[in-house]
Short mmCIF file of C-alpha atoms and ligand atoms in Angstrom, two decimals:
data_model
loop_
_atom_site.label_atom_id
_atom_site.label_comp_id
_atom_site.label_asym_id
_atom_site.label_seq_id
_atom_site.Cartn_x
_atom_site.Cartn_y
_atom_site.Cartn_z
CA MET A 105 178.92 158.23 59.74
CA ARG A 106 175.96 159.70 57.67
CA HIS A 107 172.45 158.51 58.27
CA LEU A 108 168.94 159.51 57.31
CA SER A 109 167.14 161.30 60.16
CA LEU A 110 163.48 162.28 60.79
CA THR A 111 163.00 165.69 62.41
CA ALA A 112 159.23 165.84 62.61
CA VAL A 113 156.42 163.38 62.65
CA GLY A 114 153.87 163.53 59.95
CA GLY A 115 154.04 165.86 56.95
CA ASP A 116 156.11 165.86 53.74
CA LEU A 117 159.06 163.55 53.94
CA ASN A 118 160.88 166.00 51.64
CA ASP A 119 160.87 168.37 54.55
CA THR A 120 161.21 166.02 57.53
CA VAL A 121 163.86 163.74 56.38
CA SER A 122 167.44 164.70 55.90
CA LEU A 123 170.99 163.14 55.42
CA VAL A 124 173.05 164.07 58.56
CA GLU A 125 176.57 163.46 59.66
CA GLY A 126 176.43 161.62 62.92
CA ARG A 127 178.87 161.65 65.85
CA GLU A 128 181.92 159.22 65.97
CA PRO A 129 180.34 155.96 67.01
CA VAL A 130 180.51 155.02 70.69
CA LEU A 131 179.97 151.42 71.58
CA ALA A 132 178.49 150.40 74.96
CA PRO A 133 179.73 146.97 76.19
CA GLY A 134 177.04 144.97 74.47
CA ASP A 135 177.09 146.93 71.12
CA VAL A 136 178.36 146.32 67.58
CA LEU A 137 179.28 148.65 64.81
CA VAL A 138 177.99 147.42 61.46
CA GLU A 139 178.78 148.83 58.08
CA VAL A 140 175.50 148.76 56.18
CA ASP A 141 175.48 147.11 52.68
CA ALA A 142 171.80 147.46 51.86
CA ALA A 143 168.62 148.45 53.66
CA PRO A 144 165.05 148.32 52.19
CA VAL A 145 162.34 150.88 52.47
CA ASN A 146 159.21 149.16 53.94
CA ASN A 147 155.67 150.36 54.34
CA ALA A 148 156.26 150.15 58.03
CA ASP A 149 159.01 152.72 57.74
CA LEU A 150 156.65 155.21 56.14
CA LEU A 151 153.91 154.48 58.65
CA PHE A 152 156.66 155.07 61.43
CA THR A 153 157.44 158.49 60.05
CA MET A 154 153.74 159.48 60.26
CA GLY A 155 153.41 158.24 63.88
CA TRP A 156 150.99 155.50 62.64
CA PHE A 157 153.07 152.57 63.84
CA ALA A 158 153.44 150.47 66.95
CA ALA A 159 156.62 152.20 67.83
CA GLN A 160 156.77 156.08 67.95
CA PRO A 161 159.68 158.11 66.64
CA ARG A 162 161.98 159.90 69.25
CA LEU A 163 163.17 163.02 67.42
CA PRO A 164 165.52 163.44 65.81
CA GLN A 165 164.91 159.77 64.85
CA ALA A 166 167.46 157.67 62.68
CA LEU A 167 165.29 155.84 60.14
CA GLY A 168 165.48 152.33 58.44
CA ALA A 169 164.32 149.21 60.25
CA GLU A 170 166.17 146.26 58.62
CA GLY A 171 169.25 145.53 56.66
CA VAL A 172 172.37 143.65 56.17
CA GLY A 173 175.98 144.62 56.69
CA ARG A 174 179.44 143.74 58.15
CA VAL A 175 180.54 144.03 61.74
CA VAL A 176 183.52 146.42 61.85
CA ARG A 177 183.85 146.71 65.62
CA VAL A 178 182.46 145.08 68.78
CA GLY A 179 181.84 146.36 72.28
CA ASP A 180 183.69 145.08 75.43
CA ASP A 181 181.21 142.24 76.24
CA VAL A 182 180.70 140.94 72.72
CA ASP A 183 182.35 137.91 71.05
CA ARG A 184 185.32 139.33 69.12
CA SER A 185 184.94 136.66 66.32
CA LEU A 186 181.94 138.62 65.15
CA THR A 187 184.34 141.27 63.58
CA GLY A 188 184.19 140.90 59.90
CA ARG A 189 181.09 138.77 59.79
CA ARG A 190 178.12 139.43 57.49
CA VAL A 191 175.02 139.95 59.62
CA LEU A 192 171.43 140.61 59.36
CA ILE A 193 170.15 143.68 61.35
CA LEU A 194 166.83 143.05 63.03
CA PRO A 195 164.28 145.82 63.24
CA THR A 196 164.31 147.90 66.44
CA PHE A 197 162.82 151.21 65.33
CA VAL A 198 165.36 152.79 67.73
CA GLN A 199 168.56 152.52 65.68
CA GLY A 200 168.25 153.29 61.94
CA THR A 201 169.67 151.20 59.05
CA TRP A 202 169.60 153.91 56.41
CA ALA A 203 172.98 154.73 57.33
CA GLU A 204 176.63 154.12 56.31
CA GLN A 205 177.13 152.62 59.69
CA ILE A 206 174.96 151.65 62.55
CA VAL A 207 175.60 150.84 66.34
CA VAL A 208 173.15 148.25 67.52
CA PRO A 209 173.03 145.79 70.45
CA ALA A 210 174.56 142.47 69.58
CA HIS A 211 171.12 140.73 70.30
CA SER A 212 169.66 142.74 67.34
CA ILE A 213 172.01 141.13 64.77
CA VAL A 214 172.11 137.59 63.24
CA PRO A 215 175.30 136.42 61.83
CA LEU A 216 175.02 134.75 58.49
CA SER A 217 176.97 131.84 57.18
CA VAL A 218 176.20 132.30 53.46
CA THR A 219 179.01 132.83 50.94
CA ASP A 220 179.74 136.22 49.48
CA GLU A 221 177.85 135.15 46.37
CA ALA A 222 174.49 135.48 48.08
CA ASP A 223 172.48 138.51 46.80
CA VAL A 224 173.16 141.29 49.12
CA LEU A 225 169.86 143.03 48.27
CA GLN A 226 167.74 139.91 48.91
CA LEU A 227 169.63 139.30 52.24
CA ALA A 228 168.84 142.90 53.30
CA MET A 229 165.16 142.12 53.08
CA LEU A 230 165.35 138.92 55.17
CA PRO A 231 164.53 140.09 58.74
CA VAL A 232 161.00 141.33 58.03
CA ASN A 233 159.17 139.87 55.09
CA PRO A 234 160.47 136.34 54.56
CA ALA A 235 160.20 135.66 58.39
CA THR A 236 156.64 137.08 58.17
CA ALA A 237 155.69 134.74 55.34
CA ARG A 238 157.22 131.67 57.07
CA ALA A 239 155.37 132.45 60.25
CA LEU A 240 152.15 133.02 58.42
CA LEU A 241 152.56 129.74 56.67
CA HIS A 242 153.65 127.58 59.66
CA ASP A 243 152.50 129.20 62.90
CA TYR A 244 148.67 129.21 62.63
CA VAL A 245 147.48 126.20 60.85
CA ALA A 246 149.09 122.73 60.60
CA LEU A 247 149.08 122.51 56.84
CA ARG A 248 149.69 119.25 54.82
CA PRO A 249 150.98 118.93 51.26
CA GLY A 250 148.04 119.39 48.86
CA ASP A 251 146.10 121.87 51.19
CA TRP A 252 145.04 125.15 49.70
CA ILE A 253 145.67 128.52 51.21
CA GLY A 254 144.40 131.80 50.04
CA LEU A 255 146.18 135.22 50.14
CA ASN A 256 145.67 138.70 48.82
CA LEU A 257 148.34 141.36 48.15
CA ALA A 258 149.88 138.48 46.48
CA ASN A 259 152.25 140.38 44.32
CA SER A 260 153.84 142.03 47.36
CA ALA A 261 157.19 140.98 48.54
CA VAL A 262 155.33 138.97 51.42
CA GLY A 263 153.14 137.43 48.72
CA HIS A 264 156.17 136.31 46.71
CA TYR A 265 157.76 134.66 49.88
CA VAL A 266 154.48 133.04 50.91
CA ILE A 267 153.92 131.53 47.38
CA THR A 268 157.52 130.33 47.14
CA LEU A 269 157.57 128.78 50.60
CA ALA A 270 154.25 127.11 50.04
CA LYS A 271 155.30 125.64 46.77
CA GLN A 272 158.37 124.20 48.58
CA ALA A 273 156.01 122.60 51.11
CA GLY A 274 153.57 121.25 48.56
CA ILE A 275 150.82 123.72 49.65
CA LYS A 276 148.63 125.05 46.97
CA THR A 277 148.12 128.93 46.72
CA LEU A 278 145.01 130.84 45.60
CA ALA A 279 146.47 134.31 44.93
CA VAL A 280 144.26 137.51 44.74
CA VAL A 281 145.74 140.75 43.14
CA ARG A 282 144.22 143.87 42.12
CA ARG A 283 145.45 144.39 38.54
CA GLU A 284 146.17 142.11 35.53
CA GLU A 285 149.96 143.04 35.40
CA ALA A 286 150.39 141.80 38.88
CA ALA A 287 148.36 138.62 38.12
CA LYS A 288 150.91 137.83 35.35
CA GLN A 289 153.85 138.28 37.86
CA VAL A 290 152.24 136.02 40.44
CA ARG A 291 151.32 133.32 37.84
CA ALA A 292 154.96 133.27 36.72
CA LEU A 293 155.95 132.73 40.26
CA GLY A 294 153.84 129.54 40.38
CA ALA A 295 150.68 130.41 42.24
CA ASP A 296 148.21 127.64 41.57
CA ALA A 297 145.30 129.92 41.03
CA VAL A 298 145.28 133.70 40.53
CA VAL A 299 142.13 135.93 40.76
CA VAL A 300 142.10 139.62 39.96
CA ASP A 301 139.78 141.53 42.50
CA SER A 302 136.44 142.34 41.04
CA PRO A 303 132.76 142.65 42.31
CA GLU A 304 132.32 138.93 41.86
CA LEU A 305 135.48 137.97 43.58
CA GLY A 306 133.89 135.43 45.99
CA GLU A 307 132.30 133.53 43.02
CA ARG A 308 135.59 133.64 41.10
CA ILE A 309 137.59 132.32 44.03
CA ALA A 310 135.03 129.47 44.54
CA ALA A 311 135.13 128.66 40.91
CA ALA A 312 138.91 128.62 40.92
CA LEU A 313 139.05 126.19 43.74
CA ASN A 314 136.52 123.90 41.90
CA GLY A 315 134.89 122.48 45.05
CA GLU A 316 137.87 122.49 47.29
CA HIS A 317 138.29 124.73 50.34
CA LEU A 318 140.98 126.93 51.82
CA ARG A 319 142.44 125.98 55.22
CA LEU A 320 143.99 129.25 55.78
CA ALA A 321 143.53 132.87 54.37
CA LEU A 322 146.29 135.38 54.64
CA GLU A 323 144.56 138.85 54.55
CA GLY A 324 146.44 142.11 53.80
CA THR A 325 143.86 144.58 52.68
CA THR A 326 141.33 144.64 55.52
CA ASP A 327 138.86 145.46 52.75
CA PRO A 328 135.66 143.86 54.14
CA GLU A 329 134.68 142.62 50.68
CA GLN A 330 137.93 140.93 49.96
CA THR A 331 137.94 139.37 53.37
CA ALA A 332 134.49 138.03 52.92
CA ALA A 333 135.31 136.74 49.52
CA LEU A 334 138.18 134.73 50.87
CA VAL A 335 136.19 133.55 54.00
CA ARG A 336 133.39 132.26 51.59
CA SER A 337 135.92 129.57 50.43
CA LEU A 338 137.50 128.95 53.70
CA GLU A 339 136.76 125.58 55.45
CA ASP A 340 134.45 125.70 58.51
CA GLY A 341 136.63 126.57 61.65
CA GLY A 342 139.25 127.94 59.20
CA THR A 343 141.68 130.72 60.10
CA VAL A 344 142.14 134.22 58.66
CA VAL A 345 145.44 135.81 59.62
CA THR A 346 145.51 139.70 59.13
CA PHE A 347 149.00 140.72 58.27
CA ALA A 348 148.55 144.21 56.85
CA ALA A 349 145.79 146.89 56.47
CA ALA A 350 146.39 148.29 52.98
CA THR A 351 143.09 150.10 52.90
CA GLY A 352 143.47 151.34 56.51
CA GLN A 353 140.20 149.74 57.68
CA ALA A 354 139.78 147.48 60.69
CA PRO A 355 139.88 143.72 59.87
CA SER A 356 136.53 142.10 59.95
CA VAL A 357 134.96 138.71 59.19
CA PRO A 358 131.17 138.68 58.40
CA VAL A 359 129.32 137.90 61.77
CA GLY A 360 127.62 134.87 60.41
CA ASP A 361 130.86 133.30 59.41
CA LEU A 362 132.28 134.09 62.76
CA ILE A 363 129.43 132.66 64.83
CA TYR A 364 127.87 129.92 62.55
CA ARG A 365 131.04 128.69 60.87
CA GLY A 366 133.62 129.13 63.67
CA ILE A 367 135.95 131.12 61.37
CA VAL A 368 138.82 132.43 63.51
CA LEU A 369 140.35 135.84 62.95
CA ARG A 370 144.02 136.38 64.10
CA ALA A 371 146.87 138.80 63.34
CA PHE A 372 150.55 138.73 62.96
CA PHE A 373 153.22 141.25 63.88
CA ILE A 374 156.81 140.70 63.09
CA LEU A 375 158.28 142.76 66.07
CA ASN A 376 156.24 140.40 68.38
CA TRP A 377 157.58 137.38 66.51
CA ILE A 378 161.15 138.60 67.01
CA ARG A 379 160.40 139.45 70.59
CA ASP A 380 158.78 136.12 71.52
CA THR A 381 161.06 133.71 69.43
CA ALA A 382 164.14 132.32 71.37
CA PRO A 383 167.35 133.64 69.84
CA GLU A 384 168.40 130.04 68.94
CA LYS A 385 165.25 129.44 67.05
CA ARG A 386 165.47 132.91 65.31
CA GLN A 387 168.98 132.13 64.28
CA GLU A 388 167.77 128.71 62.90
CA VAL A 389 164.84 130.29 60.86
CA TYR A 390 167.07 133.05 59.41
CA ALA A 391 169.85 130.50 58.58
CA GLU A 392 167.22 128.52 56.67
CA LEU A 393 165.87 131.62 54.95
CA ALA A 394 169.41 132.89 54.12
CA THR A 395 170.18 129.42 52.48
CA LEU A 396 167.13 129.77 50.25
CA VAL A 397 168.26 133.27 49.22
CA GLU A 398 171.86 131.94 48.53
CA GLN A 399 170.25 129.17 46.32
CA GLY A 400 168.32 131.76 44.43
CA VAL A 401 164.99 130.10 45.58
CA LEU A 402 163.65 132.92 47.75
CA LYS A 403 163.57 136.27 46.28
CA ALA A 404 161.47 139.31 45.95
CA PRO A 405 161.60 141.65 42.84
CA VAL A 406 163.64 144.77 43.40
CA GLU A 407 162.50 147.87 41.44
CA ALA A 408 165.29 150.39 42.31
CA THR A 409 168.22 150.98 44.59
CA TYR A 410 169.17 154.47 45.84
CA SER A 411 172.05 156.21 47.51
CA LEU A 412 171.30 157.96 50.82
CA GLN A 413 171.78 161.32 49.16
CA ASP A 414 168.86 160.49 46.82
CA HIS A 415 166.47 159.82 49.76
CA GLN A 416 163.70 162.15 48.40
CA ALA A 417 163.42 160.15 45.24
CA ALA A 418 163.77 156.86 47.01
CA LEU A 419 160.98 157.59 49.55
CA SER A 420 158.43 158.93 46.96
CA HIS A 421 159.27 155.89 44.78
CA ALA A 422 158.62 153.48 47.74
CA ALA A 423 155.19 155.14 48.40
CA ARG A 424 154.07 154.73 44.84
CA PRO A 425 151.44 152.09 44.07
CA GLU A 426 151.74 149.48 41.16
CA ARG A 427 155.48 149.09 41.66
CA THR A 428 157.01 145.93 40.34
CA GLY A 429 159.30 145.53 43.37
CA LYS A 430 160.93 146.85 46.41
CA ILE A 431 163.02 149.92 46.85
CA LEU A 432 166.41 149.68 48.81
CA PHE A 433 169.08 152.02 49.89
CA VAL A 434 172.68 150.94 49.15
CA PRO A 435 174.64 153.40 51.35
CA ARG A 436 178.11 152.23 50.08
CA ASN A 437 179.01 149.80 47.36
CA PRO A 438 178.20 146.46 48.55
CA ARG A 439 181.16 144.00 48.62
CA SER A 440 180.94 141.14 46.47
N1 LIG B 569 152.30 142.42 60.18
C1 LIG B 569 153.57 142.34 59.97
O1 LIG B 569 154.37 142.11 60.79
C2 LIG B 569 154.14 142.73 58.60
C3 LIG B 569 155.32 142.24 58.15
C4 LIG B 569 155.71 142.49 56.93
C5 LIG B 569 154.95 143.28 56.01
N2 LIG B 569 153.69 143.71 56.58
C6 LIG B 569 152.81 144.53 55.58
O2 LIG B 569 152.53 143.69 54.51
C7 LIG B 569 152.24 144.48 53.28
C8 LIG B 569 153.01 143.97 52.22
O3 LIG B 569 154.46 144.35 52.57
P1 LIG B 569 155.49 144.23 51.40
O4 LIG B 569 156.85 144.88 51.82
O5 LIG B 569 155.50 142.86 50.93
O6 LIG B 569 154.84 145.18 50.27
P2 LIG B 569 155.23 145.58 48.74
O7 LIG B 569 156.08 144.63 48.16
O8 LIG B 569 155.61 147.05 48.79
O9 LIG B 569 153.84 145.52 48.13
C9 LIG B 569 152.66 146.36 48.46
C10 LIG B 569 151.47 145.51 48.06
O10 LIG B 569 150.27 146.30 48.59
C11 LIG B 569 149.22 146.40 47.70
N3 LIG B 569 148.45 147.54 47.96
C12 LIG B 569 148.75 148.76 48.31
N4 LIG B 569 147.66 149.52 48.58
C13 LIG B 569 146.65 148.72 48.35
C14 LIG B 569 145.24 148.87 48.52
N5 LIG B 569 144.70 150.06 48.82
N6 LIG B 569 144.48 147.76 48.18
C15 LIG B 569 144.91 146.63 47.93
N7 LIG B 569 146.31 146.36 47.70
C16 LIG B 569 147.15 147.37 48.07
C17 LIG B 569 150.09 146.64 46.38
O11 LIG B 569 149.38 146.34 45.24
P3 LIG B 569 149.78 147.02 43.74
O12 LIG B 569 151.11 146.39 43.33
O13 LIG B 569 148.56 146.58 42.85
O14 LIG B 569 150.01 148.51 44.02
C18 LIG B 569 151.27 145.43 46.62
O15 LIG B 569 150.63 144.16 46.34
C19 LIG B 569 152.67 145.93 53.87
O16 LIG B 569 151.31 146.55 54.17
C20 LIG B 569 153.40 145.77 55.04
O17 LIG B 569 153.35 146.80 56.06
C21 LIG B 569 153.21 143.37 57.70
#
């Protein structure tokens, strides 16, 4: 049972990550053994290796947060009918999905009912980004068809899912990206207005909205100028939800907007959503998202897949800016 293991926090991943042969899997009563079909590399995984994430690595640390696979064995207290089922593996940052097989507690998997035709790479990405997009869209402001929302990092996977889910709900999207190629991608996806970041971003967003206002702004850069530009077109009392900090800065809303206009700044974290959402509700959300994946409605672009052996190339590829899509490990040949 080979897996990728982190041996030191921080430093060059070429030196700190290696492919190791694990021990024969031992299942505690509540565990399941899952054969991993695919597992993405997310920004959070890279932050985790640096010690810059909510959870800290315990060395040697098995890596990889989410993925999809099939249950091959279950522990004594686990429903035997799970054996053979395709399941999502939810992130724990304790067990690692960049592995041929993984032992996880049964409460960290979600059985899927989709057919074998569903795209395994897209399913592997379901636990984190699509659930994040759905929560960003539905859990903060009660949006109605015809409302506008704004988002930056719009060409990211999260951006793809937000735009797709918003379109389905009749909600209009004002998408901010930082380069023209990304603008083309997001326009093709169906964003209602697309603006490339520039010094006059606030004016250009206002012009694109043509007198209308945003009801919700989803902010992933924490660049104070991008946030201020979105906030300028947010309705009074509107909400900004921070979901990422691509520039590494602290999120901020101009003080006049906070005090005089009642703008609300909130933040989202997927591990808290997983922890705080009742298992039945979680199952319902993932079933709904998996169906959209199966129908080909919900998808994020994939730029490349790698074997576990090629982890150095995979991890440096995932850290590259201006990708056209996500990077995933495919530890074994996925079943069709
Ligand atoms: N809060 C949560 O629970 C949660 C959940 C899921 C994801 N996230 C975060 O959401 C972000 C998107 O995740 P993803 O998997 O969808 O990412 P992704 O598909 O890998 O895309 C990365 C995005 O970040 C942009 N970007 C990178 N550095 C930037 C910078 N300095 N300024 C502006 N834009 C920058 C990229 O733009 P280019 O294409 O132009 O390089 C691209 O749009 C990540 O930061 C991730 O950690 C948070």
